[in-house]
Structures are given as C-alpha cells and as structure tokens.
Amino acid sequence: MTETTYQADVVIFGGGVAGLWLLARLRAAGYQAILLESQALGAGQTRYAQGIIHGGTKYALTGNVSAASEAIAAMPGLWRDCMAGRGEVDLRQVRLMSPHQYLWSTASITSRMAGFFASKMMKSRVGTLDPQNYPTVFRDRGFRGQVYQLEEPVLDTASLIHALAEPQRDAICRVAADAPIATQGDRFVIPLPDNVELHARRLVLTAGRGNAALLHMLGHGAPAMQTRPLKMVMVRGALPEGVYAHCLGASTNPRVTITTHYDAQGKVVWYLGGELSESGVKRSDEEQIAAARAELTALLPWIDFARCQFATLDIDRAEPLVADGRRPDDAYVHSAGGVLTTWPTKLAFAPRLAAQVLQMLQTENIVPGAEAGALPACAFPGYALLPWQEEERWS
C-alpha cells in the first residue's frame, strides 16, 4: 500500500484548552499545524477546572501584589474580548456561567482584612457590593460578612472545548497513546492511521501530565515536571443556583471556592476547591466529605446540606518543577531539540502560553513553510464529559 506523507510546520500533542487555543493561533498565523490527542478532547486537566478566568485577585489577599497577580491581570479582559467576537480566537459560542466571580468574607477580622487589602490594592478588579446587590445566596438574614465582585468571568469548560475545536476539526486527529515518534534529519515523523506518515519541523507538548511520558519517549530528560494534588468535592441536591464565589480566609488561598454546574439530569452541582481541596489530599474520601460538609455548614448555616449527595475528585495538576515546590507564577514554555514543552499552569493562561510559543517559533526562525493541504481522513477524538456528568462518580 502506498504511504501518504503529510508535511506540517508544527504538531501539537494534547487536546485540552491550551493545545486547542494554540492550534487556532498557529493556523491563523499561517502555520500548517496539526493537533494529536489519544483520548477525548478535554479529557485531561481541562475538564476538572472550575472555569474561572482568574485576574490575580486572590494573590493579593495578603496585601502584596505578586509576580503571579501581575502576569494574570490582563487575562479576564482578553477572554471577554474573545467571547464578544473581537479577540484572537472566536469564543462567542462559549456558555458564560457567570460574568463575575465573587469574594465573600465572614465576620472574622482576618477575613475582613483580607477583603480590605484586595479591594484597596486592586481597585480596577474588585468592587464592594451593597447588600441589595449581593448574589441571592448571600441575602439571607443570617449572613454577617461582606461581598466583593471580581472582574473574573466563569465559563462552561465543555462549551469552551467545543468552541475551540469545531473550527479546527480538519486539523485534529486521534492517535494511539503509544504512537511512536521518530526523527528523520531535522524532521519528526509520526505514523497515523491508514498508512499516513506525518512529518513536522517542531513538536509542541501541551498534554499536561502526559508531557512526562512524551518527553521520555523522545529521550529528553528535561524539563522536569511536578504535580500539585487536589481532592475536590462535588455536592448535588436542593442547592441555590448561580453561586460562583471564594470565601476569604487568612491566607492567599480561599477557604473554599464554589462554582455551580449541572449533572446529566440537570440537577444543581456545587464544585468545591480552594484550601479545602488542597488540605484534603491528606484525608480519605470519607474524611474529605465530612470536612466539606462541616465547612459548608459553618460558612452557610442557613442552607440545609443534610439531604445533599457528596463525592470527591482526586486531581493532579501538572506544572514545571520549581526548586522549592512553589506554584509557578506564569505559563511555561521550554524549547530543546525541536520540542517545545509547555504547561499553562492555569486555565486563564492558555492565550499567554500560545503567544509565548508563537514568539519562540519566530525566535527559532520557524516560519510558515509547509505546503497547504488537507490532512487525509483521520478519526476525530470526540469530547470528554465533565466529571459531575458521569453518574458513576456519585455512587
């Protein structure tokens, strides 16, 4: 059988938000770019995200504007432009869950002070609300804190993956997880189904935790990766809708972050992150559920959680290794031997990562050069369900 060869400028491994955003940017810039995915699109770290487009507010809760808060400050505006159809990618089909994320403080002094620092130091991104404008969940007479509005939209990640992938379907291909990668001169060679051979000048790894296995396959010992585990909690039942809020604590980490989603039957699901999920990695599932129930009852005592169903999600966020184990402050791109290894480190940084990759390609004099042509017929990976829509997780 005759082998078909397809020439590409760039091949991307990994079909989460970072890889799909990069694919759109590369093709818009004239590159022949192909994205390969061994599972469903969004099946990795993306579908476990809460969908918050952070603007850096929570990093200023101790009164210090850090490198992280500066790097991420422009992200909400960039994403909003894209959702309005005037940005670098078209996100008009993305479902906006909430135009704002909120911060709420409890009656404790430390929590109120954290809110004060956030509002004073980040005036353009934080606004104090009058009680009549509070989200419904905080209008109960039992609420004794303060609510702040953040200029941080919350998106439905499933619709985000669809919006990024659908215009690029002809450049997305499902491959086996163990598909070999060979070199031929200055090109990488990847076999595809139906006797197709893909040749590329550059590889870009956007596979999250999967980057480690890809680097090993390629014989690269660097960059090293670290994972940051979380034990998230899902709650479903007779819960208020439209809750998208951080509860302020005494540290840079919120006590709990709540976002609202819906299961396969349309029931309300609260998805809980923040300090609860970080400290929860030391607990069993049963202990974490008990901790979540106690925290919610303490913070929102006017809501009855007795009949709610709880479940846990264990997640490993992948990121570049930092010497002291700190959380990276920015998106990360490393280039060596024709391979660009990337980690966005946060959902909001996907556009920033794409811009860094484009800059690095130009620096390395990799300009659009492959002859335009249609990729031979290739299986589309399909789309991953969001975890709270998988009924088996609730059993």
PDB file of N, CA, C and O in Angstrom, residues 20-55:
ATOM      1  N   LEU A  20      -5.661  23.398  22.084  1.00  0.00           N
ATOM      2  CA  LEU A  20      -6.634  23.860  21.094  1.00  0.00           C
ATOM      3  C   LEU A  20      -6.501  25.357  20.833  1.00  0.00           C
ATOM      4  O   LEU A  20      -6.638  25.811  19.697  1.00  0.00           O
ATOM      5  N   TRP A  21      -6.244  26.124  21.886  1.00  0.00           N
ATOM      6  CA  TRP A  21      -6.037  27.573  21.685  1.00  0.00           C
ATOM      7  C   TRP A  21      -4.801  27.792  20.822  1.00  0.00           C
ATOM      8  O   TRP A  21      -4.808  28.600  19.889  1.00  0.00           O
ATOM      9  N   LEU A  22      -3.740  27.070  21.105  1.00  0.00           N
ATOM     10  CA  LEU A  22      -2.514  27.193  20.317  1.00  0.00           C
ATOM     11  C   LEU A  22      -2.750  26.789  18.872  1.00  0.00           C
ATOM     12  O   LEU A  22      -2.253  27.456  17.951  1.00  0.00           O
ATOM     13  N   LEU A  23      -3.497  25.720  18.643  1.00  0.00           N
ATOM     14  CA  LEU A  23      -3.796  25.285  17.277  1.00  0.00           C
ATOM     15  C   LEU A  23      -4.478  26.406  16.498  1.00  0.00           C
ATOM     16  O   LEU A  23      -4.108  26.701  15.347  1.00  0.00           O
ATOM     17  N   ALA A  24      -5.467  27.043  17.108  1.00  0.00           N
ATOM     18  CA  ALA A  24      -6.174  28.134  16.437  1.00  0.00           C
ATOM     19  C   ALA A  24      -5.240  29.298  16.115  1.00  0.00           C
ATOM     20  O   ALA A  24      -5.276  29.860  15.009  1.00  0.00           O
ATOM     21  N   ARG A  25      -4.380  29.651  17.060  1.00  0.00           N
ATOM     22  CA  ARG A  25      -3.461  30.764  16.834  1.00  0.00           C
ATOM     23  C   ARG A  25      -2.438  30.449  15.753  1.00  0.00           C
ATOM     24  O   ARG A  25      -2.109  31.291  14.905  1.00  0.00           O
ATOM     25  N   LEU A  26      -1.897  29.235  15.773  1.00  0.00           N
ATOM     26  CA  LEU A  26      -0.905  28.861  14.760  1.00  0.00           C
ATOM     27  C   LEU A  26      -1.505  28.874  13.358  1.00  0.00           C
ATOM     28  O   LEU A  26      -0.907  29.401  12.414  1.00  0.00           O
ATOM     29  N   ARG A  27      -2.687  28.302  13.215  1.00  0.00           N
ATOM     30  CA  ARG A  27      -3.306  28.257  11.883  1.00  0.00           C
ATOM     31  C   ARG A  27      -3.679  29.656  11.402  1.00  0.00           C
ATOM     32  O   ARG A  27      -3.545  29.962  10.211  1.00  0.00           O
ATOM     33  N   ALA A  28      -4.126  30.503  12.331  1.00  0.00           N
ATOM     34  CA  ALA A  28      -4.439  31.883  11.948  1.00  0.00           C
ATOM     35  C   ALA A  28      -3.190  32.627  11.485  1.00  0.00           C
ATOM     36  O   ALA A  28      -3.268  33.535  10.651  1.00  0.00           O
ATOM     37  N   ALA A  29      -2.022  32.231  12.025  1.00  0.00           N
ATOM     38  CA  ALA A  29      -0.754  32.862  11.645  1.00  0.00           C
ATOM     39  C   ALA A  29      -0.160  32.253  10.382  1.00  0.00           C
ATOM     40  O   ALA A  29       0.931  32.650   9.958  1.00  0.00           O
ATOM     41  N   GLY A  30      -0.838  31.271   9.783  1.00  0.00           N
ATOM     42  CA  GLY A  30      -0.379  30.695   8.526  1.00  0.00           C
ATOM     43  C   GLY A  30       0.379  29.391   8.638  1.00  0.00           C
ATOM     44  O   GLY A  30       0.805  28.821   7.627  1.00  0.00           O
ATOM     45  N   TYR A  31       0.569  28.883   9.850  1.00  0.00           N
ATOM     46  CA  TYR A  31       1.290  27.622  10.030  1.00  0.00           C
ATOM     47  C   TYR A  31       0.406  26.433   9.648  1.00  0.00           C
ATOM     48  O   TYR A  31      -0.800  26.435   9.903  1.00  0.00           O
ATOM     49  N   GLN A  32       1.022  25.416   9.049  1.00  0.00           N
ATOM     50  CA  GLN A  32       0.378  24.125   8.892  1.00  0.00           C
ATOM     51  C   GLN A  32       0.557  23.393  10.221  1.00  0.00           C
ATOM     52  O   GLN A  32       1.645  22.878  10.508  1.00  0.00           O
ATOM     53  N   ALA A  33      -0.480  23.392  11.032  1.00  0.00           N
ATOM     54  CA  ALA A  33      -0.416  22.824  12.377  1.00  0.00           C
ATOM     55  C   ALA A  33      -1.457  21.728  12.517  1.00  0.00           C
ATOM     56  O   ALA A  33      -2.582  21.857  12.022  1.00  0.00           O
ATOM     57  N   ILE A  34      -1.072  20.669  13.212  1.00  0.00           N
ATOM     58  CA  ILE A  34      -1.941  19.519  13.454  1.00  0.00           C
ATOM     59  C   ILE A  34      -1.934  19.236  14.958  1.00  0.00           C
ATOM     60  O   ILE A  34      -0.886  19.306  15.608  1.00  0.00           O
ATOM     61  N   LEU A  35      -3.091  18.890  15.501  1.00  0.00           N
ATOM     62  CA  LEU A  35      -3.189  18.513  16.903  1.00  0.00           C
ATOM     63  C   LEU A  35      -3.532  17.031  17.004  1.00  0.00           C
ATOM     64  O   LEU A  35      -4.466  16.552  16.358  1.00  0.00           O
ATOM     65  N   LEU A  36      -2.773  16.311  17.827  1.00  0.00           N
ATOM     66  CA  LEU A  36      -2.990  14.888  18.060  1.00  0.00           C
ATOM     67  C   LEU A  36      -3.447  14.666  19.502  1.00  0.00           C
ATOM     68  O   LEU A  36      -2.893  15.250  20.423  1.00  0.00           O
ATOM     69  N   GLU A  37      -4.442  13.799  19.676  1.00  0.00           N
ATOM     70  CA  GLU A  37      -4.981  13.502  21.001  1.00  0.00           C
ATOM     71  C   GLU A  37      -5.271  12.014  21.098  1.00  0.00           C
ATOM     72  O   GLU A  37      -5.850  11.429  20.176  1.00  0.00           O
ATOM     73  N   SER A  38      -4.848  11.390  22.204  1.00  0.00           N
ATOM     74  CA  SER A  38      -5.029   9.946  22.360  1.00  0.00           C
ATOM     75  C   SER A  38      -6.308   9.590  23.115  1.00  0.00           C
ATOM     76  O   SER A  38      -6.701   8.421  23.150  1.00  0.00           O
ATOM     77  N   GLN A  39      -6.961  10.577  23.741  1.00  0.00           N
ATOM     78  CA  GLN A  39      -8.225  10.328  24.427  1.00  0.00           C
ATOM     79  C   GLN A  39      -9.294  11.206  23.770  1.00  0.00           C
ATOM     80  O   GLN A  39      -9.266  11.416  22.579  1.00  0.00           O
ATOM     81  N   ALA A  40     -10.236  11.669  24.553  1.00  0.00           N
ATOM     82  CA  ALA A  40     -11.206  12.641  24.057  1.00  0.00           C
ATOM     83  C   ALA A  40     -10.687  14.049  24.331  1.00  0.00           C
ATOM     84  O   ALA A  40      -9.891  14.263  25.253  1.00  0.00           O
ATOM     85  N   LEU A  41     -11.128  15.015  23.552  1.00  0.00           N
ATOM     86  CA  LEU A  41     -10.707  16.397  23.768  1.00  0.00           C
ATOM     87  C   LEU A  41     -11.198  16.877  25.134  1.00  0.00           C
ATOM     88  O   LEU A  41     -12.361  16.682  25.506  1.00  0.00           O
ATOM     89  N   GLY A  42     -10.287  17.477  25.873  1.00  0.00           N
ATOM     90  CA  GLY A  42     -10.620  17.965  27.206  1.00  0.00           C
ATOM     91  C   GLY A  42     -10.593  16.914  28.291  1.00  0.00           C
ATOM     92  O   GLY A  42     -10.950  17.183  29.433  1.00  0.00           O
ATOM     93  N   ALA A  43     -10.141  15.686  27.964  1.00  0.00           N
ATOM     94  CA  ALA A  43     -10.209  14.579  28.926  1.00  0.00           C
ATOM     95  C   ALA A  43      -9.195  14.684  30.053  1.00  0.00           C
ATOM     96  O   ALA A  43      -9.318  13.995  31.056  1.00  0.00           O
ATOM     97  N   GLY A  44      -8.201  15.538  29.901  1.00  0.00           N
ATOM     98  CA  GLY A  44      -7.179  15.660  30.930  1.00  0.00           C
ATOM     99  C   GLY A  44      -7.554  16.689  31.977  1.00  0.00           C
ATOM    100  O   GLY A  44      -8.665  16.687  32.519  1.00  0.00           O
ATOM    101  N   GLN A  45      -6.654  17.592  32.238  1.00  0.00           N
ATOM    102  CA  GLN A  45      -6.836  18.559  33.318  1.00  0.00           C
ATOM    103  C   GLN A  45      -7.971  19.538  33.046  1.00  0.00           C
ATOM    104  O   GLN A  45      -8.629  20.021  33.978  1.00  0.00           O
ATOM    105  N   THR A  46      -8.255  19.825  31.772  1.00  0.00           N
ATOM    106  CA  THR A  46      -9.238  20.847  31.419  1.00  0.00           C
ATOM    107  C   THR A  46     -10.600  20.590  32.042  1.00  0.00           C
ATOM    108  O   THR A  46     -11.224  21.489  32.604  1.00  0.00           O
ATOM    109  N   ARG A  47     -11.091  19.371  31.963  1.00  0.00           N
ATOM    110  CA  ARG A  47     -12.473  19.132  32.394  1.00  0.00           C
ATOM    111  C   ARG A  47     -12.633  19.179  33.915  1.00  0.00           C
ATOM    112  O   ARG A  47     -13.758  19.205  34.416  1.00  0.00           O
ATOM    113  N   TYR A  48     -11.520  19.186  34.638  1.00  0.00           N
ATOM    114  CA  TYR A  48     -11.591  19.292  36.090  1.00  0.00           C
ATOM    115  C   TYR A  48     -11.497  20.740  36.569  1.00  0.00           C
ATOM    116  O   TYR A  48     -11.568  21.008  37.766  1.00  0.00           O
ATOM    117  N   ALA A  49     -11.322  21.676  35.642  1.00  0.00           N
ATOM    118  CA  ALA A  49     -11.210  23.093  36.003  1.00  0.00           C
ATOM    119  C   ALA A  49     -12.570  23.632  36.429  1.00  0.00           C
ATOM    120  O   ALA A  49     -13.614  23.164  35.977  1.00  0.00           O
ATOM    121  N   GLN A  50     -12.556  24.639  37.292  1.00  0.00           N
ATOM    122  CA  GLN A  50     -13.800  25.276  37.712  1.00  0.00           C
ATOM    123  C   GLN A  50     -14.292  26.310  36.709  1.00  0.00           C
ATOM    124  O   GLN A  50     -15.404  26.815  36.841  1.00  0.00           O
ATOM    125  N   GLY A  51     -13.472  26.617  35.695  1.00  0.00           N
ATOM    126  CA  GLY A  51     -13.901  27.525  34.638  1.00  0.00           C
ATOM    127  C   GLY A  51     -13.706  28.995  34.958  1.00  0.00           C
ATOM    128  O   GLY A  51     -14.177  29.858  34.214  1.00  0.00           O
ATOM    129  N   ILE A  52     -12.993  29.303  36.036  1.00  0.00           N
ATOM    130  CA  ILE A  52     -12.788  30.699  36.442  1.00  0.00           C
ATOM    131  C   ILE A  52     -11.624  31.293  35.660  1.00  0.00           C
ATOM    132  O   ILE A  52     -10.537  30.719  35.625  1.00  0.00           O
ATOM    133  N   ILE A  53     -11.849  32.434  35.037  1.00  0.00           N
ATOM    134  CA  ILE A  53     -10.770  33.150  34.357  1.00  0.00           C
ATOM    135  C   ILE A  53     -10.192  34.143  35.353  1.00  0.00           C
ATOM    136  O   ILE A  53     -10.626  35.295  35.461  1.00  0.00           O
ATOM    137  N   HIS A  54      -9.212  33.660  36.112  1.00  0.00           N
ATOM    138  CA  HIS A  54      -8.646  34.442  37.206  1.00  0.00           C
ATOM    139  C   HIS A  54      -7.966  35.717  36.693  1.00  0.00           C
ATOM    140  O   HIS A  54      -7.336  35.720  35.642  1.00  0.00           O
ATOM    141  N   GLY A  55      -8.080  36.769  37.484  1.00  0.00           N
ATOM    142  CA  GLY A  55      -7.393  38.018  37.183  1.00  0.00           C
ATOM    143  C   GLY A  55      -6.335  38.373  38.204  1.00  0.00           C
ATOM    144  O   GLY A  55      -5.832  39.484  38.209  1.00  0.00           O
TER     145      GLY A  55
END
